[in-house]
């Protein structure tokens, strides 16, 4: 058994204010330190600029600045924690992953490919699988119902599931974590049933 540890959601590693960034780095460092005795597969990391800040609204210069600040924060974590670069798995969120990919690539980080987020925000699944699966350490999957994510996989498109499973079969990695990121027991149980059916059909 291993654990994928989600770093704090209120850690804003790309915040424009240096004090806020340092506080965020320290929050993450403490979680890494506390979970070090566990067999950790990855530290799932959000690249965010602040509470309620929509990175999609940034200008080109703003995106570059955000990316640079996130690079600085991760670099600081690499210097002050025992986590290796590849243990940081930066998640696909509500903005184009290309905004943050240069940091992931430059520092040797990993990817958390949240295919539920891709569905919710309308990003092309096949493109992301082709571009990022080779660096993906964690996959998050969940259904989208009435504009809300983290629902049962009954609400994840069958064709998209086909694509995800085919990509995983074509590019197997025994260290990659497949997480059904679902927040109710009923939804989890129905999702587990669906995945068991899918596995039997492979």
Coordinates of N, CA and C in Angstrom, one line a residue, residues 8 41 78 92 130 146:
X8 N -2.0 21.0 0.9 CA -3.1 21.8 1.3 C -3.7 22.6 0.1
X41 N 3.5 7.8 -2.5 CA 3.8 7.7 -3.9 C 3.9 9.0 -4.6
X78 N 12.0 22.1 -2.7 CA 13.0 21.1 -3.0 C 14.2 21.3 -2.1
X92 N -3.8 19.0 -13.1 CA -4.5 19.7 -14.1 C -5.8 20.3 -13.4
X130 N -1.8 12.2 -24.6 CA -0.6 12.1 -25.5 C 0.5 12.9 -24.9
X146 N -24.4 17.8 -13.7 CA -25.0 19.1 -13.6 C -24.0 20.2 -13.2

